[in-house]
Tab-separated table of C-alpha atoms in Angstrom:
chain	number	residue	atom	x	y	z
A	1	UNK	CA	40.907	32.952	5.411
A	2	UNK	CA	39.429	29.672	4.439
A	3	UNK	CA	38.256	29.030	7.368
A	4	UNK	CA	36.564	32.302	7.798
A	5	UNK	CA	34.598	31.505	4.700
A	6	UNK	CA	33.458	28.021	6.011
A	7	UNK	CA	32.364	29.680	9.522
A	8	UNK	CA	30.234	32.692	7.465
A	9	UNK	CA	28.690	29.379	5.189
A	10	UNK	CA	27.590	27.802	8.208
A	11	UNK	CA	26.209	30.988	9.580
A	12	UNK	CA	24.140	31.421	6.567
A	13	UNK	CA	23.041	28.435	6.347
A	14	UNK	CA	21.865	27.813	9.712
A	15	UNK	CA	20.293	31.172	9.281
A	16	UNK	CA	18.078	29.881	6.363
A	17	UNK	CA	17.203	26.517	7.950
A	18	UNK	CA	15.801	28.227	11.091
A	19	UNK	CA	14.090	30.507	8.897
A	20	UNK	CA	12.520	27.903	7.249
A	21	UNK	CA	11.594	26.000	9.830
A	22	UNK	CA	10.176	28.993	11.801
A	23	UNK	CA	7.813	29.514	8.549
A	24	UNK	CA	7.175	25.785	8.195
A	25	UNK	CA	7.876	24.094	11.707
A	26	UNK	CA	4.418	22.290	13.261
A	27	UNK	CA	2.272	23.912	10.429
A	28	UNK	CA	-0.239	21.262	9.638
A	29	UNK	CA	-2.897	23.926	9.273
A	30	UNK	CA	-1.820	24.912	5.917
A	31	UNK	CA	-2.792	21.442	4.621
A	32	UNK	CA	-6.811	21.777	5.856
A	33	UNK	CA	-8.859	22.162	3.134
A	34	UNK	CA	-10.845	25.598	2.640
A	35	UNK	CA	-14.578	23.878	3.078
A	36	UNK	CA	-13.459	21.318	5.518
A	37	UNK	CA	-16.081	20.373	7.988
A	38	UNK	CA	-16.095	20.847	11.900
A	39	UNK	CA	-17.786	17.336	12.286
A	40	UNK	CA	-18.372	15.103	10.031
A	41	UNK	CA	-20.673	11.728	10.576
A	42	UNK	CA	-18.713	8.564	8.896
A	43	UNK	CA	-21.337	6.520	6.344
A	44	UNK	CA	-21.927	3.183	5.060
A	45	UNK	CA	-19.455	2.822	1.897
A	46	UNK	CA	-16.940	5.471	3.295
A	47	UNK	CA	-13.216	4.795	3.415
A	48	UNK	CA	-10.277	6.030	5.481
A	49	UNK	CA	-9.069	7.905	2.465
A	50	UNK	CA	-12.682	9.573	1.448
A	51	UNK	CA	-12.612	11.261	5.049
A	52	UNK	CA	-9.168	12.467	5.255
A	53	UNK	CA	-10.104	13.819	2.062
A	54	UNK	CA	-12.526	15.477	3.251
A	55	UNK	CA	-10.045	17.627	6.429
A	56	UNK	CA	-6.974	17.436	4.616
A	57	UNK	CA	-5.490	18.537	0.842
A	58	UNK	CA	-2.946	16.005	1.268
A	59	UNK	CA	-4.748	12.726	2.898
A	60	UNK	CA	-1.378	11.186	3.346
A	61	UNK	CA	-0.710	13.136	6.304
A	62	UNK	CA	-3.558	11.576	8.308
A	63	UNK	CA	-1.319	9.942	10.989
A	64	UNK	CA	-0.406	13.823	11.713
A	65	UNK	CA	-3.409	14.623	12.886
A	66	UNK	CA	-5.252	11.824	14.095
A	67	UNK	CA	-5.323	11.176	17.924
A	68	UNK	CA	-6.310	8.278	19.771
A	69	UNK	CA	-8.437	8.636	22.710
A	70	UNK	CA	-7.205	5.750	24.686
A	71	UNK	CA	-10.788	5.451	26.814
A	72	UNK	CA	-12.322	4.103	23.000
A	73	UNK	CA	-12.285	0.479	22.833
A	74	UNK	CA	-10.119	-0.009	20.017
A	75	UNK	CA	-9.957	3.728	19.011
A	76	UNK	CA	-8.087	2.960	15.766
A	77	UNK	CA	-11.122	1.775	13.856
A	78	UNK	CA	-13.615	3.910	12.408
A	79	UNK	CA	-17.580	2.448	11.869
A	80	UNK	CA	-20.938	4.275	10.421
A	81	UNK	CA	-22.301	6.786	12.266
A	82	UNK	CA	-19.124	7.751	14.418
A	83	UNK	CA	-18.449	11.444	14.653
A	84	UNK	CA	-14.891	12.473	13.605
A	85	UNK	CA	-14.493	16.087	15.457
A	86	UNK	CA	-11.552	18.749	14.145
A	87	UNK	CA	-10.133	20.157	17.527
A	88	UNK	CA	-7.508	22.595	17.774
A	89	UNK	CA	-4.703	22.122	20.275
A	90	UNK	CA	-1.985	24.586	20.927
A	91	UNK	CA	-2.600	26.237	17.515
A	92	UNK	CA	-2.717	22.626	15.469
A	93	UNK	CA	-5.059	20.736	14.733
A	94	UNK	CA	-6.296	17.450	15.208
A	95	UNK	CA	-8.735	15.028	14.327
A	96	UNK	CA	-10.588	13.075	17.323
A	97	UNK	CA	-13.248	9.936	17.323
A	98	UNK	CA	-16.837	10.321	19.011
A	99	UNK	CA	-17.884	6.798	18.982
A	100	UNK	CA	-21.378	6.136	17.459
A	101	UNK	CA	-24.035	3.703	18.540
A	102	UNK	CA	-22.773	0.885	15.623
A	103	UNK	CA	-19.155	0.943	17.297
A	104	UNK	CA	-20.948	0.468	20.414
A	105	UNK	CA	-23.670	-2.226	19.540
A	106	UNK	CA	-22.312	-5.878	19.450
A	107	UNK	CA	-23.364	-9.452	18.329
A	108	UNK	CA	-22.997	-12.093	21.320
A	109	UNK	CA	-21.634	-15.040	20.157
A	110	UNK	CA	-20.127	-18.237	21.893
A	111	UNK	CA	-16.255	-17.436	22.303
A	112	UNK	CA	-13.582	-20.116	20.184
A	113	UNK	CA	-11.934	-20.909	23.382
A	114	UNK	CA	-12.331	-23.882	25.118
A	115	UNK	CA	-12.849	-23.780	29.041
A	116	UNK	CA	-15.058	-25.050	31.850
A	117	UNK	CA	-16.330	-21.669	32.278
A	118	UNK	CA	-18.699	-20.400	28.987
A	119	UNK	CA	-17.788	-17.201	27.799
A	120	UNK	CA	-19.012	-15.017	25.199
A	121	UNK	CA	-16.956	-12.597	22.626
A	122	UNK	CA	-18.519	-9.215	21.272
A	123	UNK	CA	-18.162	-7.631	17.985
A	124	UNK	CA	-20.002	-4.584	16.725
A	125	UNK	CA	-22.848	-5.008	13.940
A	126	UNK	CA	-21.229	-3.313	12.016
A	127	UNK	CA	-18.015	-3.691	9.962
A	128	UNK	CA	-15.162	-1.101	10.592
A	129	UNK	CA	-14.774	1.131	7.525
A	130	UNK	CA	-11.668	0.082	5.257
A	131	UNK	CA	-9.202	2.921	4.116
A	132	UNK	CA	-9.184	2.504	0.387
A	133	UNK	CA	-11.786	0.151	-1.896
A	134	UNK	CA	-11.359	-3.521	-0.844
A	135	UNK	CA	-13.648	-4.582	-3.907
A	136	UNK	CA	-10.875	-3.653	-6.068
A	137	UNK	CA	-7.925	-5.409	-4.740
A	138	UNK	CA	-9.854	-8.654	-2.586
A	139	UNK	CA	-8.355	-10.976	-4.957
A	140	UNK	CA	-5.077	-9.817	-5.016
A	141	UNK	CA	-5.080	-9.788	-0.780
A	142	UNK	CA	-5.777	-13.206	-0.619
A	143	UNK	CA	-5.100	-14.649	-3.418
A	144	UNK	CA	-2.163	-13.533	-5.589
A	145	UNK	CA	1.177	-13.814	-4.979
A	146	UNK	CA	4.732	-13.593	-6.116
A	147	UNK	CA	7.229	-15.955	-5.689
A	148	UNK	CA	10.879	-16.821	-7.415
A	149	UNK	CA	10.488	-18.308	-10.814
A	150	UNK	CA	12.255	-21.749	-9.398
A	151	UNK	CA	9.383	-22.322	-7.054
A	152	UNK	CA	7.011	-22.518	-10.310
A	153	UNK	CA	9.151	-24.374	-12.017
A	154	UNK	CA	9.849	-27.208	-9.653
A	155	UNK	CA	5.764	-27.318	-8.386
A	156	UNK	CA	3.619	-30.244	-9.262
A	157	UNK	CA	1.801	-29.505	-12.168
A	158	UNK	CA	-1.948	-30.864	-13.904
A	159	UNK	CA	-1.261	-33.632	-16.530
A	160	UNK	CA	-5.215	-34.277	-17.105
A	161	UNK	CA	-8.675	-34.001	-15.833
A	162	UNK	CA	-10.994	-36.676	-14.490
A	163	UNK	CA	-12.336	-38.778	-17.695
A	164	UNK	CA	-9.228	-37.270	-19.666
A	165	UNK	CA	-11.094	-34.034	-19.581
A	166	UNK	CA	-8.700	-30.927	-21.190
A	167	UNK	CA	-10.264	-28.105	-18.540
A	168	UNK	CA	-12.005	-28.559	-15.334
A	169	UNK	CA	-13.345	-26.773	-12.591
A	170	UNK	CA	-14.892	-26.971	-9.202
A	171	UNK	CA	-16.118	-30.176	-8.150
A	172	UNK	CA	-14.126	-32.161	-10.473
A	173	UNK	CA	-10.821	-34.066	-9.995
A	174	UNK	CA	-7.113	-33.265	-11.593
A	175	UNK	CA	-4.194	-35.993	-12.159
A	176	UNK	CA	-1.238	-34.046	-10.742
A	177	UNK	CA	2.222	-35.444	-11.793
A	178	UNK	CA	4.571	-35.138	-7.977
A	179	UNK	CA	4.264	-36.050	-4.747
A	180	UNK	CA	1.111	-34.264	-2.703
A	181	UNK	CA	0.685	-35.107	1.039
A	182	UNK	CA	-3.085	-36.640	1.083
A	183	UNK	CA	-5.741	-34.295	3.002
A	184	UNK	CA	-3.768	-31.229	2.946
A	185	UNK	CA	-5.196	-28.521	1.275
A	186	UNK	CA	-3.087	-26.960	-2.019
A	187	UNK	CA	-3.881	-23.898	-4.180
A	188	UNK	CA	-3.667	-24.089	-7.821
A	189	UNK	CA	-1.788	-21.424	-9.467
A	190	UNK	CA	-0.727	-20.103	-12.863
A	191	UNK	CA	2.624	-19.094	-14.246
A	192	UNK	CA	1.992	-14.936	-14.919
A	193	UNK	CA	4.739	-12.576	-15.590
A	194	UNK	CA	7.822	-12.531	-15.030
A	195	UNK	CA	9.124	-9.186	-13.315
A	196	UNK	CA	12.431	-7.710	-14.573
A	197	UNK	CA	13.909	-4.446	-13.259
A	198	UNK	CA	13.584	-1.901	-15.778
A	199	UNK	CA	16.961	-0.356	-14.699
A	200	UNK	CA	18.646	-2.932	-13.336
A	201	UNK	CA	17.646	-6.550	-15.025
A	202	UNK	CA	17.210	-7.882	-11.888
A	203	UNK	CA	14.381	-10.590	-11.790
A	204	UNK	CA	12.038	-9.648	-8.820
A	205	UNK	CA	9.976	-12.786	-8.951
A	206	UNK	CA	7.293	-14.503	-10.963
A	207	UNK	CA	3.246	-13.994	-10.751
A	208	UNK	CA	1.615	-17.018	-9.369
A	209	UNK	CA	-1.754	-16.044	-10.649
A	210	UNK	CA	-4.214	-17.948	-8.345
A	211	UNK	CA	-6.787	-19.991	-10.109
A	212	UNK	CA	-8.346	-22.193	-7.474
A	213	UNK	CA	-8.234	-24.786	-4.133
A	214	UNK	CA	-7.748	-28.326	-3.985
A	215	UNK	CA	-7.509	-31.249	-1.273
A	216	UNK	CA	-5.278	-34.016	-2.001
A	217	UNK	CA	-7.109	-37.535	-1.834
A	218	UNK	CA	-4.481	-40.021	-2.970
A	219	UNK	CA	-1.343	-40.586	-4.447
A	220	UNK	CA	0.249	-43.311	-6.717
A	221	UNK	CA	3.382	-43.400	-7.096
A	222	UNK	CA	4.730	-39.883	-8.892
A	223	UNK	CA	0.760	-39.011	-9.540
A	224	UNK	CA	-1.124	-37.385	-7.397
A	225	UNK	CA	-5.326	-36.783	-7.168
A	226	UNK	CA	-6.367	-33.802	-6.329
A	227	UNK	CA	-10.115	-32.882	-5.506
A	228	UNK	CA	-10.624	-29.496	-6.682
A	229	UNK	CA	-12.717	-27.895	-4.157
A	230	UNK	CA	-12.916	-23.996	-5.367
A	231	UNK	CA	-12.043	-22.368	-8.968
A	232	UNK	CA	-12.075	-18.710	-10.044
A	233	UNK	CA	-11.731	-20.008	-13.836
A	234	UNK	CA	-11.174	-23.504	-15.969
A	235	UNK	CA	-8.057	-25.153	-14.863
A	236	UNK	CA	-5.859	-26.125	-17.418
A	237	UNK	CA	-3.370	-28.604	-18.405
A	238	UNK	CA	0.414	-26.985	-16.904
A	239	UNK	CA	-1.347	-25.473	-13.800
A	240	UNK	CA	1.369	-25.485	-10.902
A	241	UNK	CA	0.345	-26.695	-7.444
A	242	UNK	CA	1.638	-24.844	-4.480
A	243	UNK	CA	1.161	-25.230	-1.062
A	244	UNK	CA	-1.832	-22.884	0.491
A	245	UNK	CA	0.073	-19.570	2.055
A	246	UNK	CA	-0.260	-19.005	5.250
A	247	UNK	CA	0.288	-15.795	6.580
A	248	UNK	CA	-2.238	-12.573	8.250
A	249	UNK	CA	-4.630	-11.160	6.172
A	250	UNK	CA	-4.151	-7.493	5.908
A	251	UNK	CA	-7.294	-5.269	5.422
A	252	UNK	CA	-7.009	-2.561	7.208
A	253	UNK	CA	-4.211	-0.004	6.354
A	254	UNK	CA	-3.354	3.664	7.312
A	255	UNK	CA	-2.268	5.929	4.761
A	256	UNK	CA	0.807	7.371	5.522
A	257	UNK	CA	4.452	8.699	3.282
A	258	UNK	CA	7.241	6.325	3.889
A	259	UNK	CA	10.102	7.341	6.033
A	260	UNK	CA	12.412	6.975	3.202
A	261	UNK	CA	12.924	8.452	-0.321
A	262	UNK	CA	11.449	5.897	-2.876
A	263	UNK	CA	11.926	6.398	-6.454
A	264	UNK	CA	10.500	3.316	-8.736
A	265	UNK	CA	8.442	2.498	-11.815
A	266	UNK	CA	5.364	0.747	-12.618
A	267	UNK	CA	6.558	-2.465	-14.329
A	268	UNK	CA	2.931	-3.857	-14.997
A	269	UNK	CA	-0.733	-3.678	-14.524
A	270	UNK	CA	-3.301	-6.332	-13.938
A	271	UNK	CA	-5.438	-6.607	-17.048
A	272	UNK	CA	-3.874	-7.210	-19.763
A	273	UNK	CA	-3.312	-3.438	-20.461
A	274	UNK	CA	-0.659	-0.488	-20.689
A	275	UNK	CA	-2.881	2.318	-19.636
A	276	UNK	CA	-2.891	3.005	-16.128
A	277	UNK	CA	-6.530	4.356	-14.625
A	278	UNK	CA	-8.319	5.224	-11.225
A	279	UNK	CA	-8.898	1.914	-9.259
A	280	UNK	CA	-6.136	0.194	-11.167
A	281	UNK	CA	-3.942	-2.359	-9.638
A	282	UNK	CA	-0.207	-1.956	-10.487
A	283	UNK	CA	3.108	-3.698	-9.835
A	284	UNK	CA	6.020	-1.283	-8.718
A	285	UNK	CA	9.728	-2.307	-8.764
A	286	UNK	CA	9.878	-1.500	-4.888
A	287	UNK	CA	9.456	-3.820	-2.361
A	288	UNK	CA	10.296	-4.439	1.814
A	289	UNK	CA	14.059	-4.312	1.055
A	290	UNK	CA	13.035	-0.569	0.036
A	291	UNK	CA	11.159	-0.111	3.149
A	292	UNK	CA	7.870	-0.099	1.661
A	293	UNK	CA	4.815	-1.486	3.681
A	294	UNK	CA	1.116	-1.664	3.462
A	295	UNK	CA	-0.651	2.010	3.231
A	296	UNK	CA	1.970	3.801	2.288
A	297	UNK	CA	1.135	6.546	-0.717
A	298	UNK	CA	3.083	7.386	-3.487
A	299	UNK	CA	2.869	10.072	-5.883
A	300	UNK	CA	2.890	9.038	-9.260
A	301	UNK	CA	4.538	11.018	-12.086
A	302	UNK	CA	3.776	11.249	-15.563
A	303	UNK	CA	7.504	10.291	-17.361
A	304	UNK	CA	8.867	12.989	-19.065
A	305	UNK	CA	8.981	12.261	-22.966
A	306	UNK	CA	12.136	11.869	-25.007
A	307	UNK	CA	13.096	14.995	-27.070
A	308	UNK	CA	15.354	16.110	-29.577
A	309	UNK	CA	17.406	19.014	-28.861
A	310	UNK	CA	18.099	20.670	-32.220
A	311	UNK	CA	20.973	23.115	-31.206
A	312	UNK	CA	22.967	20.293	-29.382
A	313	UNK	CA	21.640	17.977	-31.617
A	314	UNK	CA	21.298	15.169	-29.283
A	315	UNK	CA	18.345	13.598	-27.763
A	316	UNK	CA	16.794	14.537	-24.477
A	317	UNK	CA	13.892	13.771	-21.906
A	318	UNK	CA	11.825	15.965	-20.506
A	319	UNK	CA	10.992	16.568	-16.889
A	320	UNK	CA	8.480	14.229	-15.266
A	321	UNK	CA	5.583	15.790	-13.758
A	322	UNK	CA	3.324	14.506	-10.843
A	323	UNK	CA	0.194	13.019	-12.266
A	324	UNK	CA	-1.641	11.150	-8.864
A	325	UNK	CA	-1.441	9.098	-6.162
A	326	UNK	CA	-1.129	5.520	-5.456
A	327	UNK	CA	-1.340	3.556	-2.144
A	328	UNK	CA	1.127	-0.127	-1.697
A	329	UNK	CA	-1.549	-2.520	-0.192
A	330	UNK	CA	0.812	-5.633	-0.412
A	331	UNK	CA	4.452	-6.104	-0.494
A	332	UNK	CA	6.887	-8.844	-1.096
A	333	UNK	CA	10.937	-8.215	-1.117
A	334	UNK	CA	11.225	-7.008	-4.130
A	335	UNK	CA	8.215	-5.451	-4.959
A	336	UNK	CA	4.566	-4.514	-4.413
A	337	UNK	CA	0.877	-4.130	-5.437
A	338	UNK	CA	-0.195	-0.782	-5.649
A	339	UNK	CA	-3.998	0.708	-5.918
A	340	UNK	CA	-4.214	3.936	-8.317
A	341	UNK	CA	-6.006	6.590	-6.215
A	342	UNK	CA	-5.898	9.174	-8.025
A	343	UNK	CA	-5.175	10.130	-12.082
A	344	UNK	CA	-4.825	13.693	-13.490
A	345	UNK	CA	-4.053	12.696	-16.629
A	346	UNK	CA	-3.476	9.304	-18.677
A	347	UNK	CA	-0.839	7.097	-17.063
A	348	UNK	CA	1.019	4.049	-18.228
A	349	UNK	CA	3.686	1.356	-17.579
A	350	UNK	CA	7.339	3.159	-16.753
A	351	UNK	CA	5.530	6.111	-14.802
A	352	UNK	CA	7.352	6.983	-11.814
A	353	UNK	CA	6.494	6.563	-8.230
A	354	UNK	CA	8.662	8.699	-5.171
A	355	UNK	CA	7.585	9.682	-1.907
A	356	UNK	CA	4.813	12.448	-1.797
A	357	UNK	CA	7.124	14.190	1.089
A	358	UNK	CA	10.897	13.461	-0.311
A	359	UNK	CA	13.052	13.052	2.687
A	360	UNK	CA	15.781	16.304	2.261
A	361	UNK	CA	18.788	14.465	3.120
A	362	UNK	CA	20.699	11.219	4.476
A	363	UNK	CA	20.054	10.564	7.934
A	364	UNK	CA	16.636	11.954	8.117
A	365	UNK	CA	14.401	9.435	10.376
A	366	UNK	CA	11.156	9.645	11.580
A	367	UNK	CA	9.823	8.305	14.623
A	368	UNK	CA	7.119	5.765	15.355
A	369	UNK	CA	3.953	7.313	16.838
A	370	UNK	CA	4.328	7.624	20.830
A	371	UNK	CA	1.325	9.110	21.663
A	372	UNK	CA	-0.471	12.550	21.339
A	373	UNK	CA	2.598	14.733	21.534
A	374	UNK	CA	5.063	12.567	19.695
A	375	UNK	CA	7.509	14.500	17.922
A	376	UNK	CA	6.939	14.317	13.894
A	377	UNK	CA	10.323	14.101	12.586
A	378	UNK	CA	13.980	13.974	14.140
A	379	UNK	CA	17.461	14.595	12.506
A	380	UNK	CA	20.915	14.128	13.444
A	381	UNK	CA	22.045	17.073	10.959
A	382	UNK	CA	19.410	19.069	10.695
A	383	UNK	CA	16.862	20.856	12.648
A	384	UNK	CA	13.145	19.582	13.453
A	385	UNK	CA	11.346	21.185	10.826
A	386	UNK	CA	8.080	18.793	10.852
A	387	UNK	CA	7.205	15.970	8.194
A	388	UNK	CA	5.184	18.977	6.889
A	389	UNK	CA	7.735	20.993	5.955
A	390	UNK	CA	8.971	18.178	3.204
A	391	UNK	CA	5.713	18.343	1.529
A	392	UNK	CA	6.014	22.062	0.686
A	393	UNK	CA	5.437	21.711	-3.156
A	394	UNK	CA	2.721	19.012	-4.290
A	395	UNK	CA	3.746	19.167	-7.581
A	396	UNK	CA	7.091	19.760	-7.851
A	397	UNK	CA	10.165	18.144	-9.854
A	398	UNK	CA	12.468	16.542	-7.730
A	399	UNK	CA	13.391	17.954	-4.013
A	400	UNK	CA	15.914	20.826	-3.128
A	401	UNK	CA	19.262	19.001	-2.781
A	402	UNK	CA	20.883	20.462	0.376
């Protein structure tokens, strides 16, 4: 009898997931927007994000729908004055480049490699657009970084200024108290905040709040010159030295959901402040252990406030209810920078972030793009439904546990 009942469960349940995904299965046209154009012309000051705003309700899903066409010298950048076309294709549609005469225009200049035979490399007059607003987070790209509060504390630090001066800046000379290897290039940081896990207590690393450059021109026994070549602001007595950080710039990101359920907070934004607004940059308590990487979005929600339940007479919080959208433009283990996208109402520290399409169980994985037909989502368990069908409510509580 028992297992009569588990073989009618499965039945019914298979029944509803291939109902489901024959309602929801390869749907991306549910997510164009109503006045979305045919063709639209990219502009000077455009982003990535701007134009998939413009096609699509949910701009996350842009690597859905865009398709490379592979005779396009490097077909995955987007300039003024290129023509982005909405095809359809088997029912679905896509999104395709038309190259415009500024992706096709170059500057000749001498190439950077060195051989008896001159060359010449080509890049187009004009710059590739970016996908979100680089003016807002430049600094923190470059410049900012996290790092274990040790490293801080064990850096070489400013005892004085040149001619016992308190604060210096560019131009001027520091008296560093360790050991600095002469002509190599250091950046001079300051101790910011330290990062705590809201749920946890685990310390995800110190800011090292970037302040300026400096060359190392002698040393004397534990004291150090340095030669400060560069300075966003005064530097001040108890400024750590670090070495300069090597590693690729990243400027150039796709938005995308990550593969994985995230649920986080934002532990702090830059500023000084509480409030969380458009164009904000925030620190969430997710990092690349988490599986977090440049361009992904996540939707931010509004944390539900703490009531008191009369009848039960205990105290309860509300629901928390999706509030905008965020996209990680640099990670580190433990955590990442975020840029605010989007508000619908006023945010602050201890909002939530998850995925904006929650994964519906363990074991869901989805593929790396493998061309124009590459499948959108696989499952050991359950059937191919489409990332699309695990977007299905935009501003929902928490997904259907199945």
């Amino acid at each position: 009898m028992r297992s009569g009942r588990h073989l009618l469960l499965v039945l019914l349940l298979g029944s509803c997931l291939a109902t489901a995904a024959t309602r929801d299965s390869g749907d991306l046209s549910q997510y164009l927007r109503d006045d979305h154009p045919d063709v639209y012309t990219v502009v000077k000051g455009d982003t990535l994000w701007d134009i998939s705003g413009r096609f699509l309700e949910r701009p996350w899903l842009w690597p859905e729908v865009w398709r490379i066409n592979p005779q396009i010298e490097n077909p995955h950048l987007i300039y003024p004055g290129d023509r982005i076309h909405l095809v359809w294709v088997d029912g679905q549609p896509q999104l395709r480049l038309e190259r415009g005469d500024a992706g096709r225009t170059v500057r000749m200049t001498p190439s950077d490699t060195e051989s008896l035979h001159p060359e010449v490399r080509a890049t187009p007059l004009e710059s590739a657009i970016p996908a979100i607003r680089l003016d807002a987070i430049q600094g923190f790209l470059v410049q900012n970084r996290v790092v274990e509060p040790g490293v801080l504390d064990a850096a070489p630090y400013v005892v004085q200024g040149e001619s016992e001066r308190i604060v210096v800046g560019a131009g001027d000379r520091v008296y560093v108290r360790g050991e600095l290897p002469d002509s190599e290039s250091f950046s001079i940081v300051r101790k910011g905040p330290l990062y705590v896990d809201p749920d946890t207590n685990e310390v995800l690393g110190r800011e090292a709040t970037y302040i300026g450059l400096g060359q190392a021109v002698a040393q004397d026994g534990q004291i150090a010159t340095l030669r400060v070549d560069s300075s966003r602001e005064e530097i001040q007595i108890g400024d750590r030295i670090l070495p300069t950080e090597e590693r690729r710039l990243q400027s150039t990101f796709y938005p995308s959901a990550p593969a994985e359920d995230v649920n986080g907070q934002i532990i702090s934004v830059f500023g000084g402040v509480t409030q969380v607004g458009q164009f904000d940059v925030v620190v969430l308590n997710r990092g690349e252990r988490e599986g977090l990487e440049p361009g992904h979005v996540l939707a931010i929600y509004k944390r539900g406030a703490l009531a008191r339940d009369r009848i039960a007479n205990e105290v309860i919080r509300l629901p928390s209810e999706r509030a905008g959208l965020l996209m990680v433009f640099r990670t580190f283990e433990k955590l990442s920078y975020g840029l605010v996208l989007e508000t619908e109402r006023a945010l602050a520290v201890e909002d939530e972030v998850r995925n904006p399409c929650p994964a519906m169980a363990a074991g869901v994985r989805r593929q790396p793009p493998a061309g124009p037909d590459r499948p959108l989502l696989t499952s050991p368990i359950l059937p191919d439904f489409g990332r699309q069908a695990l977007c299905s409510h935009p501003r929902d509580s928490p997904p259907p546990r199945w």
